[in-house]
């Protein structure tokens, strides 16, 4: 029987994973089947028919054809299309939020919050559609005008991860759309249903209003189509969200064909708690950062540096809070639960392996550290680990699970150095009420991350800012601020409206 969360969105237990445009879903039945598993009980949720090579080729051809129309559509009119998507997502927020919770395993409020991010970026993109500004420069030559324009790139590829199965698509696709691009999405094989539902919601709204197809979707049963996608010269930009390991490969392949890539890879985010910190703020922020989404956000708090003078107090408070969370682990679609399961069995295995490594390296498990074997599904207890140093291999590695390494420090500069001393550079935060400490943390000699917060945790970034990080996080920026520029090509234009032909740099070339 089809799960009621699926029927609420008009999905059945067999779905095509390929949106071909023209309101048409592929009839391919021989390219493999993807079976997303409910992480709460291990049952298969539905069968998704994977895309064939012919499907993929048709999508790219149609996307290229659609681009020819879309690039001529005025940007504010493109914004109108995105506004319809945001409206439709608002209508379906509850149902889509539940599907994200069901399929990914995050809590219902977090599933809804993810759909809210889609709506928010949609509205941001509508405003942006009237603000794709370029600069005007002063030419060094008389009677010359110089300025720059931003033009669309063409067909944009989006490869998203299971942990934010819909919001990350929206950050990319909705901004790319107002910029004049057509996008093709390859979602995670672990969360194809959330992707199919999002496509149905947005494309139906667009088709009804007579807009051309601007969003396409394919699902790959293996990795051949994904490889072809990354290597495909017709894909002007590949926006990839996922592990550093796969992202490195994607970045290299795209660079090889001189394409453009936007990489959002792993994080190893830390919070520093200084002696002046307001623990009323710090404790809930640390717990949400470490435990929210069962530790499966790229912005999850994985390391905690606490000043030695308050270390014992903070650790005790965290243990109490973790005890509270343990009572609210369960079915993520039940809004009363704070933490759902990990998305996959592999995730549970990675968690257990990291706990074993932490113990073997001399760490002490202060709380959790076990999988919940008394029930079905991929449930684990969130873990607090003390006694390790920042250079321990397991601390340096991003394990996509709720494990927090708690460490002591004595001097802020030392703590900032330690927080920076990992291969990744996504998010960071400091809890303090000391202005000097705050400014030092945010200065050029402070945090080296793409996101640095004060008195806010590492996760839960708002869509209005540019999202992304440095070093092995990949350097990409998406979502707000001027991240739209990644989806456009810059053109510098100089126009001579004088009646002479002066050369730049004062060069004389008399004929
Ligand atoms: C991700 O985990 O890939 O900042 C994205 C956050 C969310 C997005 C996370 N707004 O935690």
Coordinates of C-alpha atoms and ligand atoms in Angstrom, one line a residue:
X1 CA 0.0 0.0 0.0
X2 CA 1.3 3.4 -0.9
X3 CA 2.3 5.4 2.2
X4 CA -0.2 8.2 3.0
X5 CA 2.6 10.8 3.0
X6 CA 3.2 9.9 -0.7
X7 CA -0.5 9.9 -1.7
X8 CA -0.9 13.4 -0.1
X9 CA 1.4 14.6 -2.9
X10 CA -0.1 12.6 -5.6
X11 CA 2.7 10.1 -5.7
X12 CA 2.2 6.4 -6.1
X13 CA 4.4 3.4 -5.2
X14 CA 5.9 3.3 -8.7
X15 CA 7.2 6.6 -10.1
X16 CA 9.2 7.6 -13.1
X17 CA 12.4 9.3 -12.0
X18 CA 12.8 11.3 -15.2
X19 CA 11.0 14.6 -16.0
X20 CA 11.3 15.1 -19.8
X21 CA 9.6 18.5 -20.0
X22 CA 6.2 19.2 -21.7
X23 CA 4.5 17.8 -18.6
X24 CA 5.9 14.4 -19.6
X25 CA 7.5 11.8 -17.4
X26 CA 9.6 9.1 -19.0
X27 CA 8.1 5.6 -19.6
X28 CA 11.5 4.0 -19.4
X29 CA 11.3 0.7 -17.4
X30 CA 14.5 -1.0 -18.2
X31 CA 17.2 1.3 -16.8
X32 CA 17.1 -0.1 -13.3
X33 CA 15.0 0.7 -10.2
X34 CA 15.8 2.8 -7.2
X35 CA 14.2 1.8 -4.0
X36 CA 14.3 4.5 -1.4
X37 CA 14.1 3.0 2.1
X38 CA 12.2 4.4 5.0
X39 CA 15.1 5.0 7.5
X40 CA 12.6 4.6 10.4
X41 CA 11.6 1.0 9.7
X42 CA 13.8 -0.3 6.8
X43 CA 10.8 -0.8 4.5
X44 CA 11.0 0.2 0.8
X45 CA 8.9 3.3 0.3
X46 CA 8.3 3.1 -3.5
X47 CA 10.0 2.0 -6.7
X48 CA 11.5 4.7 -8.8
X49 CA 12.3 3.9 -12.4
X50 CA 15.8 5.1 -13.2
X51 CA 16.6 7.1 -16.3
X52 CA 18.2 5.7 -19.4
X53 CA 20.9 7.2 -21.6
X54 CA 18.3 8.1 -24.1
X55 CA 16.3 9.9 -21.4
X56 CA 19.3 11.8 -20.4
X57 CA 20.1 12.8 -24.0
X58 CA 16.6 13.9 -24.6
X59 CA 16.6 16.0 -21.4
X60 CA 19.8 17.8 -22.4
X61 CA 18.5 18.5 -25.9
X62 CA 15.3 19.9 -24.5
X63 CA 17.1 21.9 -21.9
X64 CA 19.3 23.5 -24.6
X65 CA 16.2 24.3 -26.7
X66 CA 14.4 25.8 -23.6
X67 CA 17.5 27.9 -22.9
X68 CA 17.1 29.6 -26.3
X69 CA 13.7 30.8 -25.2
X70 CA 14.4 31.5 -21.6
X71 CA 17.5 33.7 -22.2
X72 CA 15.3 36.0 -24.2
X73 CA 12.7 36.2 -21.4
X74 CA 13.1 39.4 -19.4
X75 CA 14.6 38.6 -16.0
X76 CA 11.6 40.1 -14.0
X77 CA 9.3 37.8 -16.1
X78 CA 11.6 34.9 -15.1
X79 CA 11.1 36.0 -11.5
X80 CA 7.3 35.7 -12.1
X81 CA 7.8 32.0 -12.9
X82 CA 9.9 31.5 -9.7
X83 CA 7.2 33.3 -7.7
X84 CA 4.6 30.7 -8.9
X85 CA 7.0 28.0 -7.7
X86 CA 7.4 29.6 -4.3
X87 CA 3.6 30.0 -4.0
X88 CA 3.0 26.3 -5.0
X89 CA 5.6 25.2 -2.5
X90 CA 3.9 27.2 0.2
X91 CA 0.6 25.5 -0.6
X92 CA 2.3 22.1 -0.3
X93 CA 4.7 22.9 2.6
X94 CA 3.1 20.5 5.1
X95 CA 2.9 17.6 2.7
X96 CA 6.4 18.1 1.2
X97 CA 7.9 18.7 4.7
X98 CA 6.4 15.3 5.8
X99 CA 7.8 13.5 2.8
X100 CA 11.3 14.9 3.5
X101 CA 10.9 13.8 7.1
X102 CA 9.8 10.3 6.0
X103 CA 12.3 9.7 3.3
X104 CA 15.4 11.4 4.7
X105 CA 14.6 10.8 8.4
X106 CA 14.9 14.4 9.7
X107 CA 12.3 15.6 12.2
X108 CA 9.0 17.0 10.8
X109 CA 9.8 20.6 12.0
X110 CA 13.2 20.3 10.2
X111 CA 11.5 18.9 7.1
X112 CA 9.0 21.8 7.1
X113 CA 12.0 24.1 7.7
X114 CA 13.7 22.8 4.7
X115 CA 10.6 23.5 2.5
X116 CA 10.5 27.0 4.1
X117 CA 14.1 27.5 2.8
X118 CA 12.8 26.7 -0.7
X119 CA 10.0 29.2 -0.3
X120 CA 12.4 31.8 1.1
X121 CA 15.0 31.4 -1.7
X122 CA 12.2 31.6 -4.2
X123 CA 11.1 34.9 -2.9
X124 CA 14.7 36.1 -2.7
X125 CA 15.1 35.1 -6.3
X126 CA 12.0 37.0 -7.3
X127 CA 13.6 40.2 -5.9
X128 CA 16.9 39.3 -7.4
X129 CA 15.3 39.1 -10.9
X130 CA 15.2 42.9 -10.8
X131 CA 18.7 43.2 -9.3
X132 CA 21.1 41.4 -11.5
X133 CA 23.3 44.4 -11.5
X134 CA 26.6 45.0 -13.3
X135 CA 29.0 47.9 -12.7
X136 CA 29.6 50.9 -14.9
X137 CA 33.3 52.0 -15.2
X138 CA 34.9 55.1 -16.4
X139 CA 36.8 54.6 -19.6
X140 CA 40.3 56.1 -19.9
X141 CA 39.4 57.1 -23.5
X142 CA 37.3 60.1 -24.3
X143 CA 33.8 59.4 -25.7
X144 CA 33.9 55.9 -24.6
X145 CA 31.5 54.1 -22.2
X146 CA 32.5 50.9 -20.4
X147 CA 30.3 48.7 -18.4
X148 CA 29.7 45.1 -17.5
X149 CA 26.7 42.8 -18.0
X150 CA 25.8 39.4 -16.5
X151 CA 24.4 36.9 -19.0
X152 CA 23.1 33.4 -18.3
X153 CA 25.4 30.4 -18.5
X154 CA 23.1 28.0 -20.3
X155 CA 22.2 24.6 -18.9
X156 CA 23.1 24.2 -15.2
X157 CA 23.6 20.7 -13.6
X158 CA 22.6 20.2 -10.0
X159 CA 23.8 17.2 -8.0
X160 CA 22.3 17.2 -4.5
X161 CA 22.8 15.1 -1.4
X162 CA 20.3 13.1 0.7
X163 CA 20.6 15.3 3.8
X164 CA 18.9 18.4 2.3
X165 CA 17.0 16.6 -0.5
X166 CA 15.0 19.6 -1.6
X167 CA 16.3 22.9 -0.3
X168 CA 19.7 22.6 -1.9
X169 CA 18.0 22.1 -5.3
X170 CA 15.9 25.2 -4.7
X171 CA 18.9 27.3 -3.7
X172 CA 20.5 26.4 -7.1
X173 CA 17.6 26.0 -9.4
X174 CA 15.5 29.0 -8.4
X175 CA 18.4 31.4 -8.5
X176 CA 19.8 29.8 -11.7
X177 CA 16.3 30.3 -13.2
X178 CA 16.0 34.0 -12.6
X179 CA 19.5 34.3 -14.0
X180 CA 18.2 32.9 -17.3
X181 CA 19.4 29.3 -17.0
X182 CA 17.7 25.9 -17.4
X183 CA 18.6 23.4 -14.8
X184 CA 18.9 19.6 -14.8
X185 CA 18.8 17.9 -11.4
X186 CA 20.3 14.6 -10.3
X187 CA 19.2 14.0 -6.7
X188 CA 20.6 11.5 -4.3
X189 CA 19.5 7.9 -4.9
X190 CA 18.5 7.9 -1.3
X191 CA 15.9 10.6 -1.6
X192 CA 14.4 10.5 -5.1
X193 CA 10.8 10.8 -4.0
X194 CA 11.3 14.2 -2.4
X195 CA 12.9 15.3 -5.7
X196 CA 10.1 13.9 -7.8
X197 CA 7.5 15.6 -5.6
X198 CA 9.3 19.0 -5.7
X199 CA 9.5 18.8 -9.5
X200 CA 5.8 18.0 -9.8
X201 CA 4.8 20.9 -7.6
X202 CA 7.0 23.4 -9.4
X203 CA 6.5 22.2 -13.0
X204 CA 2.8 21.9 -12.7
X205 CA 2.6 25.5 -11.5
X206 CA 4.8 26.6 -14.4
X207 CA 3.0 24.5 -17.1
X208 CA -0.4 25.8 -15.9
X209 CA 0.8 29.4 -16.4
X210 CA 2.3 28.6 -19.8
X211 CA 5.9 29.0 -18.9
X212 CA 8.5 26.9 -20.8
X213 CA 10.2 24.0 -19.0
X214 CA 13.0 25.3 -17.0
X215 CA 13.6 22.4 -14.6
X216 CA 14.5 18.8 -15.6
X217 CA 15.1 15.7 -13.5
X218 CA 16.9 12.4 -13.9
X219 CA 17.7 9.6 -11.5
X220 CA 20.7 7.3 -12.0
X221 CA 20.5 3.7 -10.9
X222 CA 24.3 3.5 -11.0
X223 CA 26.8 6.1 -11.6
X224 CA 27.2 6.1 -15.4
X225 CA 24.8 8.9 -16.1
X226 CA 26.1 11.0 -13.3
X227 CA 29.6 10.6 -14.8
X228 CA 28.4 11.5 -18.2
X229 CA 26.6 14.5 -16.7
X230 CA 29.8 15.8 -15.0
X231 CA 31.8 15.3 -18.2
X232 CA 29.1 16.7 -20.5
X233 CA 30.4 19.9 -22.3
X234 CA 26.8 21.0 -22.7
X235 CA 26.5 21.5 -18.9
X236 CA 27.9 24.9 -18.4
X237 CA 28.0 24.7 -14.6
X238 CA 27.9 21.7 -12.3
X239 CA 26.8 22.5 -8.8
X240 CA 27.7 19.6 -6.6
X241 CA 26.8 19.1 -2.9
X242 CA 28.2 16.1 -1.2
X243 CA 31.3 14.5 0.3
X244 CA 34.8 16.0 -0.2
X245 CA 35.9 12.7 -1.8
X246 CA 33.3 12.8 -4.6
X247 CA 33.5 16.6 -4.9
X248 CA 37.2 16.5 -5.5
X249 CA 36.5 14.0 -8.4
X250 CA 33.7 16.2 -9.8
X251 CA 35.8 19.4 -9.5
X252 CA 38.7 17.7 -11.4
X253 CA 36.5 16.3 -14.1
X254 CA 34.7 19.6 -14.7
X255 CA 38.0 21.5 -14.7
X256 CA 39.4 19.1 -17.3
X257 CA 36.7 20.1 -19.8
X258 CA 37.1 23.8 -18.7
X259 CA 33.6 23.8 -17.3
X260 CA 32.6 25.7 -14.2
X261 CA 31.9 23.9 -10.9
X262 CA 30.3 25.1 -7.6
X263 CA 31.3 22.8 -4.8
X264 CA 29.6 22.5 -1.4
X265 CA 31.5 19.7 0.4
X266 CA 32.2 18.5 3.9
X267 CA 32.4 20.5 7.1
X268 CA 34.1 19.9 10.4
X269 CA 32.5 22.7 12.3
X270 CA 33.4 23.9 15.7
X271 CA 32.0 26.0 18.5
X272 CA 34.2 27.8 20.9
X273 CA 32.7 28.6 24.3
X274 CA 34.7 31.3 26.1
X275 CA 34.7 32.1 29.9
X276 CA 32.2 35.0 29.5
X277 CA 29.7 33.0 27.4
X278 CA 26.0 33.0 28.2
X279 CA 25.4 29.3 28.7
X280 CA 21.6 29.8 28.4
X281 CA 22.3 30.5 24.7
X282 CA 25.3 28.2 24.2
X283 CA 23.9 24.9 25.5
X284 CA 20.8 24.7 23.3
X285 CA 22.8 26.0 20.3
X286 CA 25.5 23.3 20.8
X287 CA 22.9 20.5 21.3
X288 CA 20.9 21.6 18.2
X289 CA 24.1 22.0 16.2
X290 CA 25.3 18.5 17.1
X291 CA 22.1 16.5 17.3
X292 CA 19.8 18.3 14.8
X293 CA 19.2 16.3 11.6
X294 CA 20.9 13.5 13.6
X295 CA 24.3 15.1 12.8
X296 CA 23.8 14.9 9.1
X297 CA 24.1 18.6 8.1
X298 CA 27.2 19.8 6.5
X299 CA 27.0 22.5 9.1
X300 CA 26.6 20.1 12.0
X301 CA 28.7 21.0 15.1
X302 CA 31.3 18.3 15.3
X303 CA 33.9 19.9 17.6
X304 CA 33.5 21.9 20.8
X305 CA 36.3 23.9 22.5
X306 CA 35.4 25.0 26.0
X307 CA 37.5 27.2 28.2
X308 CA 39.1 25.2 31.0
X309 CA 37.5 27.4 33.7
X310 CA 33.9 26.3 32.6
X311 CA 34.7 22.9 31.0
X312 CA 33.3 20.7 33.8
X313 CA 30.1 22.8 34.1
X314 CA 29.5 22.8 30.3
X315 CA 30.1 19.1 30.0
X316 CA 27.7 18.4 32.9
X317 CA 25.0 20.6 31.3
X318 CA 25.5 18.9 27.9
X319 CA 25.1 15.4 29.4
X320 CA 21.8 16.5 31.0
X321 CA 20.6 17.9 27.7
X322 CA 21.7 14.8 25.8
X323 CA 19.7 12.7 28.3
X324 CA 16.6 14.8 27.4
X325 CA 17.2 14.3 23.7
X326 CA 17.5 10.5 24.2
X327 CA 13.9 10.5 25.3
X328 CA 12.8 12.1 22.1
X329 CA 14.4 9.9 19.5
X330 CA 11.9 8.2 17.2
X331 CA 9.7 8.5 14.2
X332 CA 10.7 11.7 12.5
X333 CA 7.2 12.3 11.1
X334 CA 5.9 12.6 14.7
X335 CA 6.6 16.3 15.4
X336 CA 7.2 15.5 19.1
X337 CA 10.5 13.8 18.4
X338 CA 13.7 15.9 18.3
X339 CA 15.8 13.3 16.5
X340 CA 15.0 10.7 13.9
X341 CA 17.1 7.9 12.5
X342 CA 20.3 8.2 10.4
X343 CA 19.4 8.0 6.7
X344 CA 21.0 4.7 6.0
X345 CA 22.6 1.6 7.4
X346 CA 25.9 2.9 6.1
X347 CA 25.5 5.9 8.2
X348 CA 25.0 3.7 11.3
X349 CA 28.1 1.8 10.4
X350 CA 30.1 5.0 10.0
X351 CA 28.9 6.2 13.4
X352 CA 29.9 2.9 15.1
X353 CA 33.3 2.9 13.4
X354 CA 34.0 6.5 14.5
X355 CA 33.0 5.6 18.1
X356 CA 35.3 2.6 18.1
X357 CA 38.1 4.8 16.7
X358 CA 37.5 7.5 19.3
X359 CA 37.7 4.9 22.1
X360 CA 40.9 3.3 20.6
X361 CA 42.5 6.8 20.4
X362 CA 41.9 7.3 24.1
X363 CA 38.5 9.1 24.0
X364 CA 35.9 8.7 26.7
X365 CA 32.2 8.3 25.7
X366 CA 30.4 10.7 28.0
X367 CA 27.0 10.1 26.5
X368 CA 25.5 7.8 23.9
X369 CA 27.8 6.0 21.6
X370 CA 25.4 3.1 20.7
X371 CA 23.0 2.1 18.0
X372 CA 19.5 1.4 19.2
X373 CA 19.2 -2.2 18.3
X374 CA 15.9 -2.7 20.2
X375 CA 13.9 -1.3 17.3
X376 CA 13.8 -1.3 13.5
X377 CA 15.4 1.5 11.6
X378 CA 18.7 3.3 11.7
X379 CA 18.5 4.9 15.2
X380 CA 21.6 5.8 17.2
X381 CA 22.1 7.7 20.4
X382 CA 23.8 11.1 20.0
X383 CA 27.4 10.8 21.3
X384 CA 29.5 13.2 23.4
X385 CA 33.2 12.3 23.4
X386 CA 35.9 13.8 25.6
X387 CA 39.6 13.2 26.1
X388 CA 40.7 13.5 22.5
X389 CA 42.9 16.2 21.0
X390 CA 42.1 18.1 17.8
X391 CA 44.8 16.3 15.8
X392 CA 43.3 12.8 16.4
X393 CA 42.4 11.3 13.1
X394 CA 38.8 10.7 14.0
X395 CA 38.4 14.4 15.1
X396 CA 39.9 15.6 11.8
X397 CA 37.4 13.5 9.8
X398 CA 33.8 14.4 9.1
X399 CA 31.6 11.5 10.2
X400 CA 28.1 12.3 9.1
X401 CA 26.5 11.3 12.4
X402 CA 25.7 12.9 15.8
X403 CA 29.1 12.7 17.4
X404 CA 30.5 15.8 19.3
X405 CA 34.1 15.9 20.4
X406 CA 34.5 18.1 23.4
X407 CA 37.9 19.6 24.1
X408 CA 39.4 22.1 26.6
X409 CA 41.4 25.2 25.9
X410 CA 43.1 27.9 27.9
X411 CA 43.7 30.8 25.5
X412 CA 41.4 32.1 22.8
X413 CA 44.1 32.5 20.1
X414 CA 45.0 28.8 20.7
X415 CA 41.3 27.8 20.4
X416 CA 40.9 29.7 17.1
X417 CA 44.0 28.0 15.8
X418 CA 42.6 24.6 16.8
X419 CA 39.2 25.4 15.2
X420 CA 41.0 26.3 12.0
X421 CA 43.3 23.3 12.1
X422 CA 41.2 20.9 10.1
X423 CA 41.1 20.3 6.3
X424 CA 37.5 21.6 6.0
X425 CA 36.4 25.3 6.3
X426 CA 32.6 25.6 6.3
X427 CA 31.1 26.9 9.6
X428 CA 32.3 28.1 13.0
X429 CA 31.0 30.0 16.0
X430 CA 32.1 31.6 19.2
X431 CA 29.9 32.1 22.3
X432 CA 31.1 35.1 24.2
X433 CA 29.9 38.4 25.7
X434 CA 33.4 39.9 25.3
X435 CA 33.5 42.4 22.4
X436 CA 37.2 41.9 21.9
X437 CA 36.9 38.2 21.7
X438 CA 34.1 38.5 19.2
X439 CA 35.9 40.9 16.9
X440 CA 39.1 38.8 17.1
X441 CA 37.1 35.7 16.1
X442 CA 35.6 37.5 13.1
X443 CA 38.9 39.2 12.0
X444 CA 41.3 38.3 9.3
X445 CA 43.3 36.3 11.9
X446 CA 40.1 34.7 13.3
X447 CA 38.0 31.9 11.9
X448 CA 39.0 30.7 8.4
X449 CA 35.6 29.4 7.5
X450 CA 33.0 30.6 5.0
X451 CA 30.6 31.1 7.9
X452 CA 31.6 32.6 11.3
X453 CA 28.9 33.3 13.9
X454 CA 28.9 34.8 17.3
X455 CA 26.3 33.6 19.9
X456 CA 24.6 31.4 17.2
X457 CA 25.5 27.8 16.5
X458 CA 27.2 26.5 13.3
X459 CA 24.1 25.2 11.6
X460 CA 20.9 26.8 10.4
X461 CA 22.2 29.4 8.0
X462 CA 19.6 31.7 6.6
X463 CA 19.2 31.8 2.8
X464 CA 20.0 35.5 2.6
X465 CA 23.7 35.0 3.1
X466 CA 26.1 33.3 0.7
X467 CA 26.5 29.7 1.8
X468 CA 29.6 27.7 1.5
X469 CA 33.1 27.3 2.8
X470 CA 36.9 27.2 2.2
X471 CA 39.6 24.6 1.9
X472 CA 38.2 21.1 1.4
X473 CA 34.7 22.4 1.7
X474 CA 35.2 23.4 -1.9
X475 CA 35.1 27.2 -2.1
X476 CA 31.6 27.5 -3.6
X477 CA 29.0 29.9 -2.5
X478 CA 25.3 29.5 -3.2
X479 CA 21.9 30.8 -2.0
X480 CA 21.9 34.5 -1.0
X481 CA 24.0 37.7 -1.2
X482 CA 25.7 37.8 -4.6
X483 CA 26.0 34.1 -5.0
X484 CA 23.9 34.5 -8.2
X485 CA 27.0 35.5 -10.0
X486 CA 28.1 31.9 -10.1
X487 CA 25.2 31.2 -12.4
X488 CA 26.1 33.9 -14.9
X489 CA 28.9 34.9 -17.1
X490 CA 30.3 38.4 -16.9
X491 CA 30.8 40.4 -20.1
X492 CA 32.7 43.6 -20.2
X493 CA 31.5 46.0 -22.9
X494 CA 33.2 49.2 -24.2
X495 CA 31.4 51.4 -26.6
X496 CA 33.1 54.2 -28.6
X497 CA 30.7 57.0 -29.2
X498 CA 33.4 59.5 -30.3
X499 CA 34.5 60.2 -33.9
X500 CA 38.1 59.1 -33.3
X501 CA 39.8 55.8 -32.6
X502 CA 42.1 56.3 -29.6
X503 CA 43.9 53.2 -28.4
X504 CA 44.0 52.2 -24.8
X505 CA 47.3 52.6 -22.7
X506 CA 48.0 55.7 -24.9
X507 CA 49.4 53.5 -27.7
X508 CA 49.9 55.2 -31.1
X509 CA 49.4 53.2 -34.2
X510 CA 49.5 55.7 -37.1
X511 CA 48.8 54.3 -40.5
Ligands
LIG1 C1 23.7 21.2 4.1 O1 23.8 20.5 5.1 O2 24.1 20.7 3.0 O3 22.8 25.9 7.4 C2 23.0 22.5 4.0 C3 22.1 24.9 7.5 C4 21.1 24.7 6.5 C5 21.7 24.2 5.2 C6 22.6 23.0 5.4 N1 20.4 25.9 6.2 O4 22.3 24.1 8.4

